[in-house]
Amino acid sequence: MENLIGLLVAAPLVGAAVLLCGGKRLDRAGHLLGTVLAAASFVVGVLLFADMLGRDGSQRTLHQHLFSWIPVEGFQADLGFQLDQLSMTFVLLISGVGTLIHIYSIGYMEHDERRRRFFGYLNLFLAAMLLLVLADNFLLLYAGWEGVGLASYLLIGFWQHKPSAATAAKKAFIVNRVGDLGLSIAIMLMFTTFGTFAFGPVFGAVGGASEGKLTAIGLLLLLAACGKSAQVPLQSWLGDAMEGPTPVSALIHAATMVTAGVYLITRSGAIFNGAPDAQTAVVVVGAVTLLFGAIVGCAKDDIKKALAGSTMSQIGYMIMAAGLGPVGYVFAIMHLVTHGFFKAGLFLGAGSVMHGMNDEVDMRKYGGLRKYMPVTFATFGLGYLAIIGFPGLSGFWSKDQIIEAAFAKGGTQGWVLGTVALVGAAITAYYMTRVMLLTFFGEERWKGAAAKNASGTEPTPHESPKTMTIPMIVLAFGSVFAGWLFSWNSSFLNWLQPVTGHSHGNSPVSATTVTAATMLVLLIGVALAWLQYGRKPVPVEAPRGSWLTRAARRDLLQDDFNHVVLVKPGEHLTRGLARVDAKGVDGAVTGIAAAVGGLSGQMRRMQNGFVRSYAVSMFGGTAILIAATLLMRAV
């Protein structure tokens, strides 16, 4: 079965090559080819998963060595794959949810003249993400990491005729380059420290490395994770990425790109376990981001940007859990999987609403859509209940475990983290209830002149075609039952424990108390949203609001902060370097050239062609030599 691992990456990679290089002859069937190859990758993943279940726990790690990538003396890089319980979880999630998004895109992109190219980019994205999670060494992981960055740039800026989309793609690409620099330096430091960047040898040698080097590597890996997973301080690109087609938002924000940072930290658990300071930094970043994203999500009227803030917050939960070490690794991945179901379903539901509302994204121009779009309402509603942690649904099982793990950190830090996680749960319930009420309940605000879109027409809401609703139904099913599957008899914990390890910790708060507290804050969040948006008329134009609301609408001033702290000093530095280059380097070069030119001009006057002038020069030179000789003798 090891020989099948490469097919997981090869199938979508071949699809990308054919669709992007095959030309217009594939326009009619390109979307079908891309979807079939994505599904083929998922089928291979299921076969490998079935084979893995039939093996003993100690024999579930499979390796496939393809060839020596960089065979240089003292520097050996192989192109090889490692399939274990952790990577298998990601393979099924990426290929499964990715295939559903491909199917959804058939209907969503039906009238786009560049649909074939879009499916080629989707296939390229899947291939890069699968390479990232299947690599058996950090250098090959880096190749997949960069491939994901390239594909996301192409997808976010797919509608490049819109200046906002082109700008968003560039912003995502540049911000991610900052994080990618951290990963590249971390890999270099690994090689100088361990002499290799293969997972097995690196993790096996961690015990012999100094804590300082492990901390440096861990912090650099965290920087990489912040970029790819949109965590503070590299989170500013995520909201702008909504300029891409909605299937892109679902693909990037649910099960793939933004989860890469969680995978990197969890895969590198041995390094972080040996670097407590780096581990603490991971926890702090996750805790800050889960509140940051939740607050931003509360103030957005754009339905996709509200969900983007939610993604930032939910990934913050995962990063915080991963920073808790063996206490939280399993629960970080569990929440990642459940989030893949309900967040993909929410984004596809948002796309369905936009499809029926002439691409309108302002929730203040929605209202009462549940009777016009019953399937979208039902599937979106189940995703909503899952993300807020409604009892029995998938989010309930995974988020509660993270909150318990936060308290299990112990001491003051445990109480602070647990409280932060509970506050985040309350805010999540608030902003997601707000999204539900603004979109599906209340008066129909899309009627009348005030709600007309940019084209000047009034929307006529309708249900989406089956190619869009069927994937939404499947994801809604996962939103309901995934948590039961993972929590039953601790099956998911037992599945991942051989790879990630697990420690129960020593929580001062019982599981029952945590559940009760979570339900209480959930009800508070829902009630506040209902009082504000369910009982009062919602104006089509947003009121000015408090200073916090205004700041949250501007993403808590993250772009303003970056402009003041990074962009402006960078501009001044660039101008200064330009002046040094122009007046210093160029001035020195031009000055020397001018001096030589001037000297040659003066010497040219001596070459006038008159014999008398040459005779005088010879006489003068002779006189100087005689005088110098006499002077030397006298001395």
XYZ file of C-alpha atoms in Angstrom:
635
model
C 0.000 0.000 0.000
C 2.983 2.337 0.466
C 3.203 2.706 -3.311
C -0.209 4.380 -3.364
C 0.847 7.336 -1.209
C 2.313 9.238 -4.138
C -0.998 8.994 -5.998
C -2.580 11.244 -3.379
C -0.458 14.144 -4.647
C -0.092 12.968 -8.250
C -3.814 12.925 -9.101
C -4.569 16.630 -8.449
C -1.099 17.612 -9.693
C -1.758 15.960 -13.050
C -5.151 17.663 -13.121
C -3.533 21.062 -12.559
C -0.972 20.449 -15.312
C -3.570 19.288 -17.845
C -6.097 22.017 -17.087
C -3.583 24.855 -17.053
C -1.636 23.706 -20.129
C -4.352 21.988 -22.163
C -5.822 25.117 -23.673
C -9.387 26.052 -24.594
C -10.146 22.586 -25.959
C -10.773 21.550 -22.320
C -13.148 24.402 -21.500
C -16.254 22.217 -21.784
C -15.046 19.331 -19.640
C -12.200 20.817 -17.583
C -14.306 21.287 -14.467
C -15.356 17.636 -14.583
C -11.766 16.445 -15.012
C -10.594 18.543 -12.070
C -13.403 17.234 -9.860
C -12.813 13.596 -10.831
C -9.091 13.825 -10.041
C -9.786 15.472 -6.677
C -12.237 12.666 -5.927
C -9.632 10.104 -7.052
C -7.231 11.454 -4.437
C -9.949 11.075 -1.803
C -10.659 7.468 -2.893
C -6.958 6.607 -2.605
C -6.965 8.203 0.848
C -9.918 6.059 1.915
C -8.143 2.902 0.694
C -5.015 3.807 2.635
C -7.115 4.635 5.687
C -8.817 1.234 5.552
C -5.425 -0.447 5.267
C -4.090 1.584 8.202
C -7.024 0.553 10.402
C -6.122 -3.063 9.785
C -2.598 -2.597 11.141
C -1.324 -2.587 14.705
C -0.661 0.825 16.215
C 3.112 0.399 15.927
C 2.908 -0.465 12.213
C 0.651 2.335 11.023
C 3.417 4.668 9.867
C 4.092 4.136 6.158
C 6.997 5.527 4.125
C 7.475 5.901 0.399
C 10.861 7.010 -0.933
C 10.647 8.239 -4.511
C 14.153 9.520 -5.274
C 17.047 11.570 -3.933
C 16.051 15.147 -4.520
C 19.361 16.894 -3.728
C 22.130 14.255 -3.450
C 25.129 16.343 -2.364
C 27.878 15.152 -0.024
C 26.957 16.293 3.465
C 23.558 17.555 2.295
C 21.028 14.858 1.471
C 17.466 15.795 0.620
C 15.026 13.077 -0.390
C 11.640 13.273 -1.974
C 9.765 10.912 0.284
C 6.383 10.651 1.958
C 5.349 9.717 5.485
C 1.791 8.619 6.144
C 0.836 8.211 9.786
C -2.266 8.894 11.838
C -1.706 12.660 11.849
C -1.083 13.043 8.128
C -3.903 10.591 7.339
C -6.344 12.813 9.238
C -5.319 15.765 7.092
C -5.358 13.720 3.876
C -8.987 12.691 4.390
C -10.034 16.184 5.412
C -8.226 17.988 2.583
C -9.226 15.617 -0.189
C -12.763 15.020 1.135
C -13.742 18.639 1.781
C -11.740 19.675 -1.286
C -13.770 17.338 -3.488
C -17.038 18.716 -2.113
C -15.835 22.244 -2.863
C -14.952 21.147 -6.411
C -18.509 19.830 -6.857
C -19.969 23.034 -5.412
C -17.804 25.096 -7.769
C -19.327 23.391 -10.816
C -22.552 25.255 -10.130
C -21.068 28.371 -8.558
C -18.637 29.064 -11.430
C -20.969 27.837 -14.182
C -21.056 31.130 -16.062
C -17.427 32.119 -15.573
C -15.544 32.005 -18.869
C -12.298 31.072 -17.063
C -13.808 28.128 -15.190
C -11.247 25.626 -16.532
C -8.387 27.726 -15.187
C -10.165 28.040 -11.829
C -10.392 24.263 -11.469
C -6.737 23.988 -12.460
C -5.847 26.324 -9.595
C -8.041 24.297 -7.222
C -6.214 21.102 -8.223
C -2.854 22.822 -7.774
C -3.911 23.949 -4.301
C -4.918 20.412 -3.284
C -1.667 18.944 -4.623
C 0.449 21.484 -2.721
C -1.484 21.022 0.522
C -1.258 17.237 0.309
C 2.475 17.495 -0.355
C 2.795 19.669 2.749
C 1.143 17.156 5.082
C 2.702 14.038 3.499
C 6.329 15.207 3.377
C 8.734 13.210 5.548
C 11.151 16.121 5.977
C 10.974 19.848 6.572
C 12.530 20.818 3.237
C 9.880 18.973 1.231
C 7.241 20.376 3.602
C 8.599 23.809 2.705
C 8.070 23.072 -1.002
C 4.404 22.265 -0.305
C 4.196 25.300 1.968
C 5.313 27.594 -0.858
C 3.068 25.805 -3.341
C 0.075 26.547 -1.133
C 1.128 30.197 -1.027
C 1.345 30.371 -4.813
C -1.995 28.645 -5.380
C -3.738 30.846 -2.802
C -2.348 33.939 -4.549
C -3.772 32.727 -7.858
C -7.162 31.859 -6.341
C -7.636 34.966 -4.194
C -6.804 37.152 -7.188
C -8.729 35.009 -9.662
C -11.080 37.890 -10.515
C -8.056 40.086 -11.173
C -10.114 42.563 -13.207
C -11.246 43.857 -9.808
C -8.515 46.056 -8.280
C -9.612 44.958 -4.805
C -9.038 41.286 -5.690
C -5.605 41.943 -7.182
C -4.628 43.972 -4.110
C -5.921 41.277 -1.730
C -3.911 38.587 -3.526
C -0.724 40.642 -3.305
C -1.363 41.400 0.356
C -1.837 37.716 1.208
C 1.271 36.790 -0.746
C 3.501 39.431 0.862
C 2.315 38.850 4.448
C 2.841 35.120 4.021
C 6.377 35.737 2.763
C 7.212 37.108 6.219
C 6.116 33.851 7.823
C 7.807 31.798 5.113
C 11.087 33.522 5.917
C 10.745 32.197 9.474
C 10.232 28.645 8.215
C 13.214 28.832 5.856
C 15.537 30.097 8.613
C 14.189 27.423 10.989
C 15.062 24.714 8.456
C 18.584 26.140 8.070
C 19.003 26.202 11.840
C 17.776 22.607 12.037
C 20.380 21.508 9.527
C 23.223 23.266 11.340
C 22.022 21.837 14.663
C 21.046 18.276 13.727
C 22.763 17.777 10.370
C 19.435 16.869 8.749
C 15.879 18.091 8.308
C 14.148 14.691 8.129
C 11.417 14.304 10.751
C 12.700 11.123 12.386
C 16.346 12.144 12.924
C 15.439 15.697 13.953
C 12.885 14.656 16.560
C 15.153 11.880 17.788
C 18.032 14.315 18.361
C 16.010 16.995 20.145
C 17.125 15.716 23.562
C 20.757 16.493 22.749
C 20.163 20.077 21.622
C 20.345 23.137 23.852
C 17.116 24.763 24.985
C 18.215 28.036 23.414
C 18.466 26.519 19.933
C 15.163 24.700 20.342
C 13.528 27.947 21.453
C 14.902 29.766 18.407
C 13.652 27.042 16.060
C 10.269 26.971 17.815
C 9.783 30.742 17.575
C 10.686 30.692 13.874
C 8.196 27.881 13.277
C 5.592 29.911 15.160
C 6.283 32.880 12.887
C 5.624 30.629 9.888
C 2.401 29.370 11.458
C 1.247 32.940 12.167
C 1.580 33.810 8.490
C -0.151 30.788 7.032
C -2.849 30.510 9.721
C -3.525 34.274 9.985
C -2.570 34.644 13.629
C -1.490 37.842 15.362
C 0.614 39.675 14.208
C 0.375 38.328 10.620
C -3.422 38.159 10.440
C -4.176 41.192 8.278
C -4.484 39.304 4.971
C -7.357 37.006 5.917
C -10.299 39.389 5.658
C -9.108 40.807 2.338
C -8.826 37.264 0.944
C -12.645 37.264 0.755
C -12.283 39.040 -2.595
C -11.768 35.645 -4.205
C -14.679 33.426 -5.318
C -16.596 31.932 -2.381
C -15.378 28.337 -3.009
C -11.855 29.713 -2.516
C -12.895 31.151 0.838
C -14.251 27.762 1.868
C -11.146 25.936 0.664
C -8.640 28.305 2.267
C -10.520 29.079 5.480
C -11.895 25.667 6.411
C -9.721 22.619 5.909
C -6.564 23.637 4.121
C -4.339 26.699 4.094
C -5.198 28.234 7.463
C -4.798 24.882 9.183
C -1.232 24.444 7.906
C 0.156 26.328 10.891
C -1.663 24.025 13.315
C -0.222 21.018 11.472
C 3.304 22.473 11.558
C 3.234 23.089 15.318
C 1.673 19.712 16.090
C 4.068 17.844 13.785
C 6.981 19.672 15.449
C 5.680 18.851 18.927
C 8.985 17.291 20.006
C 10.748 20.615 19.376
C 8.159 22.656 21.267
C 8.090 20.175 24.146
C 11.793 20.876 24.616
C 11.338 24.659 24.404
C 8.896 25.864 27.118
C 9.356 29.537 26.204
C 8.419 28.891 22.568
C 5.454 26.841 23.758
C 4.288 29.734 25.931
C 4.576 32.067 22.935
C 2.321 29.720 20.947
C -0.294 29.776 23.712
C -0.219 33.575 23.952
C -0.550 34.022 20.184
C -3.518 31.637 20.069
C -5.283 33.224 23.043
C -4.856 36.770 21.714
C -5.979 35.808 18.217
C -9.108 33.938 19.318
C -10.346 37.130 20.999
C -9.076 39.388 18.215
C -10.879 37.473 15.469
C -14.072 37.128 17.493
C -14.292 40.870 18.149
C -13.686 41.638 14.468
C -16.410 39.163 13.475
C -18.939 41.002 15.647
C -18.795 44.209 13.615
C -18.642 43.007 10.010
C -21.721 43.447 7.824
C -20.093 41.562 4.920
C -21.168 37.952 5.513
C -17.896 36.485 4.220
C -15.743 38.863 6.268
C -17.743 38.033 9.395
C -16.952 34.365 8.759
C -13.308 35.269 8.091
C -13.061 36.836 11.540
C -14.641 33.668 12.888
C -11.992 31.555 11.150
C -9.223 33.640 12.665
C -10.772 33.107 16.100
C -11.326 29.356 15.710
C -7.782 28.814 14.452
C -6.718 30.749 17.557
C -8.391 28.044 19.656
C -6.413 25.389 17.774
C -3.088 27.240 18.093
C -3.684 27.788 21.811
C -4.450 24.093 22.276
C -1.335 23.103 20.317
C 0.699 25.396 22.567
C -0.494 23.449 25.599
C 1.691 20.552 24.467
C 0.642 16.925 25.003
C -2.402 18.141 26.933
C -3.815 19.861 23.867
C -2.328 18.429 20.651
C -5.127 15.915 20.093
C -7.861 18.451 20.810
C -6.289 21.021 18.478
C -6.542 18.502 15.635
C -10.024 17.413 16.710
C -11.275 20.997 16.558
C -9.467 21.434 13.248
C -11.426 18.531 11.760
C -14.816 19.586 13.125
C -14.096 23.152 12.041
C -13.359 21.846 8.557
C -16.927 20.555 8.335
C -18.924 23.397 9.834
C -16.827 26.300 8.531
C -16.739 24.914 4.980
C -20.504 24.484 5.226
C -20.924 28.044 6.491
C -18.834 29.509 3.680
C -20.625 27.463 1.037
C -23.910 28.566 2.609
C -22.766 32.171 2.374
C -21.945 31.585 -1.277
C -25.413 30.120 -1.802
C -26.979 33.217 -0.247
C -24.874 35.435 -2.499
C -25.855 33.319 -5.504
C -29.514 33.935 -4.757
C -29.000 37.622 -3.929
C -27.132 38.780 -7.051
C -23.746 38.593 -5.291
C -24.833 40.960 -2.513
C -22.639 40.435 0.588
C -24.088 43.051 2.969
C -26.159 41.212 5.581
C -28.080 44.411 6.319
C -29.629 43.974 2.873
C -30.758 40.394 3.605
C -33.431 39.326 6.086
C -36.195 36.721 5.945
C -34.326 34.460 3.498
C -35.188 31.211 5.290
C -38.459 30.782 3.365
C -36.828 31.466 0.005
C -33.761 29.281 0.567
C -34.842 26.421 2.870
C -31.925 24.054 2.143
C -29.354 26.800 2.581
C -31.083 27.883 5.796
C -31.103 24.357 7.230
C -27.498 23.532 6.363
C -26.192 26.949 7.401
C -28.200 26.684 10.612
C -26.614 23.346 11.514
C -23.173 24.836 10.874
C -24.136 27.754 13.114
C -25.197 25.450 15.936
C -21.997 23.445 15.557
C -19.654 26.431 15.729
C -21.288 27.946 18.805
C -20.997 24.594 20.605
C -24.638 23.535 20.785
C -24.852 20.308 22.834
C -24.400 17.177 20.754
C -23.053 18.849 17.618
C -19.414 18.595 16.536
C -18.190 21.928 17.879
C -19.537 21.091 21.311
C -17.214 18.104 21.635
C -14.041 19.694 20.317
C -14.258 23.221 21.778
C -15.195 21.968 25.252
C -12.115 19.745 25.218
C -9.900 22.734 24.428
C -11.431 24.759 27.248
C -10.836 21.870 29.644
C -7.245 21.545 28.405
C -6.727 25.291 28.965
C -7.771 24.974 32.610
C -5.562 21.880 32.897
C -2.524 24.086 32.236
C -2.680 24.722 35.961
C -1.940 27.715 38.130
C -2.740 31.292 37.241
C -1.951 30.673 33.581
C -4.551 27.919 33.422
C -7.265 30.121 34.912
C -6.408 32.975 32.528
C -6.430 30.731 29.452
C -9.616 28.981 30.501
C -11.354 32.306 31.070
C -10.166 33.621 27.698
C -11.520 30.496 26.008
C -14.904 30.935 27.710
C -15.104 34.608 26.747
C -14.263 33.617 23.183
C -17.107 31.087 23.246
C -19.539 33.785 24.385
C -18.457 36.174 21.632
C -18.682 33.356 19.080
C -22.284 32.710 20.076
C -23.000 36.431 19.765
C -21.557 37.123 16.322
C -22.802 33.878 14.758
C -26.328 34.496 16.098
C -26.042 37.978 14.610
C -25.178 36.464 11.226
C -28.158 34.088 11.413
C -30.625 36.807 12.435
C -29.452 39.345 9.868
C -29.510 36.793 7.050
C -32.451 34.480 7.590
C -34.810 36.219 10.038
C -36.568 39.534 10.428
C -38.008 41.763 7.743
C -37.019 41.436 4.108
C -34.613 44.347 3.846
C -33.629 43.458 0.290
C -36.843 45.023 -0.928
C -36.981 48.680 -1.834
C -34.674 51.255 -3.360
C -32.372 51.436 -0.352
C -31.339 47.798 -0.750
C -30.621 47.808 -4.474
C -27.190 46.509 -5.368
C -24.505 48.139 -7.490
C -26.324 47.219 -10.711
C -29.404 49.098 -9.529
C -31.628 46.004 -9.460
C -33.567 44.416 -6.650
C -32.508 40.823 -5.807
C -34.870 37.908 -6.344
C -33.713 35.309 -3.779
C -33.919 31.657 -4.794
C -32.454 28.304 -3.794
C -29.181 27.205 -5.362
C -28.849 24.262 -7.802
C -28.187 20.742 -6.540
C -24.505 20.876 -7.448
C -24.242 23.505 -4.708
C -26.773 22.215 -2.171
C -25.603 18.563 -2.101
C -22.081 19.440 -0.839
C -23.712 21.713 1.729
C -25.910 18.836 2.950
C -22.907 16.507 3.256
C -20.962 19.105 5.241
C -23.992 19.733 7.462
C -24.086 15.998 8.181
C -20.439 16.214 9.284
C -21.223 19.282 11.383
C -23.741 17.227 13.324
C -22.085 13.833 13.678
C -18.297 14.336 13.427
C -18.015 15.122 17.124
C -19.829 11.925 18.098
C -17.471 9.896 15.930
C -14.370 11.461 17.465
C -15.588 11.388 21.056
C -17.085 7.915 21.125
C -14.966 5.736 23.399
C -12.044 8.238 23.033
C -11.497 6.864 19.538
C -9.848 9.977 18.082
C -7.594 10.384 21.105
C -6.461 6.774 20.807
C -5.978 7.235 17.069
C -3.622 10.241 17.326
C -1.890 9.517 20.629
C 0.887 7.336 19.121
C 1.987 10.315 16.999
C 1.212 13.369 19.131
C 1.323 11.888 22.613
C -1.234 12.851 25.238
C -1.337 13.932 28.862
C -4.537 14.472 30.823
C -3.036 17.265 32.890
C -4.445 18.235 36.253
C -7.412 20.536 35.777
C -8.757 22.317 38.872
C -12.168 22.426 37.159
C -14.259 19.340 36.457
C -15.523 18.546 32.962
C -19.102 19.020 34.156
C -18.320 22.493 35.453
C -16.624 23.453 32.180
C -19.630 22.231 30.189
C -22.038 24.150 32.413
C -19.954 27.326 32.133
C -19.739 26.931 28.358
C -23.498 26.530 28.059
C -24.040 29.592 30.257
C -21.794 31.868 28.180
C -23.344 30.430 25.000
C -26.820 31.420 26.189
C -25.564 34.871 27.183
C -24.067 35.429 23.718
C -27.213 34.249 21.927
C -29.460 36.348 24.182
C -27.433 39.531 23.625
C -27.555 39.059 19.854
C -31.300 38.386 19.972
C -31.938 41.511 22.056
C -29.951 43.640 19.625
C -30.944 42.147 16.260
C -33.948 39.904 16.849
C -36.295 42.260 18.693
C -35.434 45.530 16.978
C -35.640 46.631 13.333
C -32.282 46.421 11.585
C -31.402 49.553 9.586
C -30.040 49.009 6.089
C -27.247 51.469 6.840
C -25.090 50.589 9.850
C -25.176 53.137 12.690
C -21.931 54.828 13.653
C -21.564 52.767 16.819
C -19.086 52.988 19.686
C -15.350 53.489 19.286
C -14.835 49.731 19.684
C -17.401 48.981 16.982
C -15.745 51.447 14.621
C -12.338 49.960 15.348
C -13.636 46.418 14.831
C -15.093 47.410 11.454
C -11.556 48.405 10.516
C -10.176 45.075 11.781
C -9.142 46.618 15.119
C -6.874 48.984 13.199
C -4.498 46.203 12.183
C -3.792 47.798 8.793
C -3.306 51.207 10.434
C -0.867 49.641 12.896
C 1.067 47.916 10.109
C 1.151 51.142 8.120
C 2.573 53.160 11.022
C 4.930 50.539 12.447
C 6.086 48.763 9.273
C 5.110 50.541 6.054
C 6.068 54.136 6.926
C 9.450 53.240 8.495
C 10.047 50.973 5.519
C 9.313 53.818 3.124
C 11.689 56.139 5.016
C 14.377 53.472 5.064
C 13.931 52.860 1.350
C 14.129 56.565 0.555
C 17.238 56.892 2.756
C 18.913 53.960 1.031
C 17.950 55.445 -2.335
C 19.609 58.745 -1.371
C 22.719 56.939 -0.144
C 22.797 55.034 -3.411
C 22.225 58.133 -5.538
C 24.528 60.552 -3.708
C 26.942 58.144 -2.058
C 27.557 55.167 -4.324
C 26.561 56.828 -7.587
C 28.202 60.095 -6.456
C 31.507 58.352 -5.786
C 31.422 56.581 -9.143
C 30.457 59.715 -11.087
C 32.946 61.798 -9.055
C 35.854 59.531 -9.936
C 34.754 59.523 -13.546
C 34.544 63.332 -13.551
C 37.997 63.639 -11.946
C 39.566 61.343 -14.522
C 37.763 63.199 -17.304
C 38.950 66.585 -15.988
C 42.532 65.404 -15.583
C 42.562 63.941 -19.057
C 41.162 67.223 -20.397
C 44.017 69.143 -18.802
C 46.621 66.681 -20.055
C 45.092 66.868 -23.528
C 46.153 70.548 -23.716
C 49.788 69.493 -23.492
C 49.436 67.409 -26.630
C 49.098 70.368 -29.030
C 51.382 69.198 -31.867
C 53.877 72.127 -31.719
C 57.610 71.179 -31.611
C 58.492 74.271 -29.575
C 56.085 73.237 -26.831
C 57.575 69.747 -26.642
C 61.100 71.264 -26.593
C 60.178 73.531 -23.681
C 58.682 70.537 -21.846
C 61.863 68.506 -22.404
C 64.029 71.429 -21.274
C 61.879 71.925 -18.162
C 62.021 68.248 -17.296
C 65.799 68.132 -17.768
C 66.228 71.205 -15.561
C 64.127 69.594 -12.819
C 66.206 66.385 -12.934
C 69.520 68.299 -12.753
C 68.265 70.405 -9.852
C 67.080 67.348 -7.991
C 70.459 65.592 -8.541
C 72.431 68.559 -7.260
C 70.166 68.853 -4.261
C 70.640 65.201 -3.359
C 74.449 65.520 -3.566
C 74.426 68.624 -1.401
C 72.458 66.831 1.249
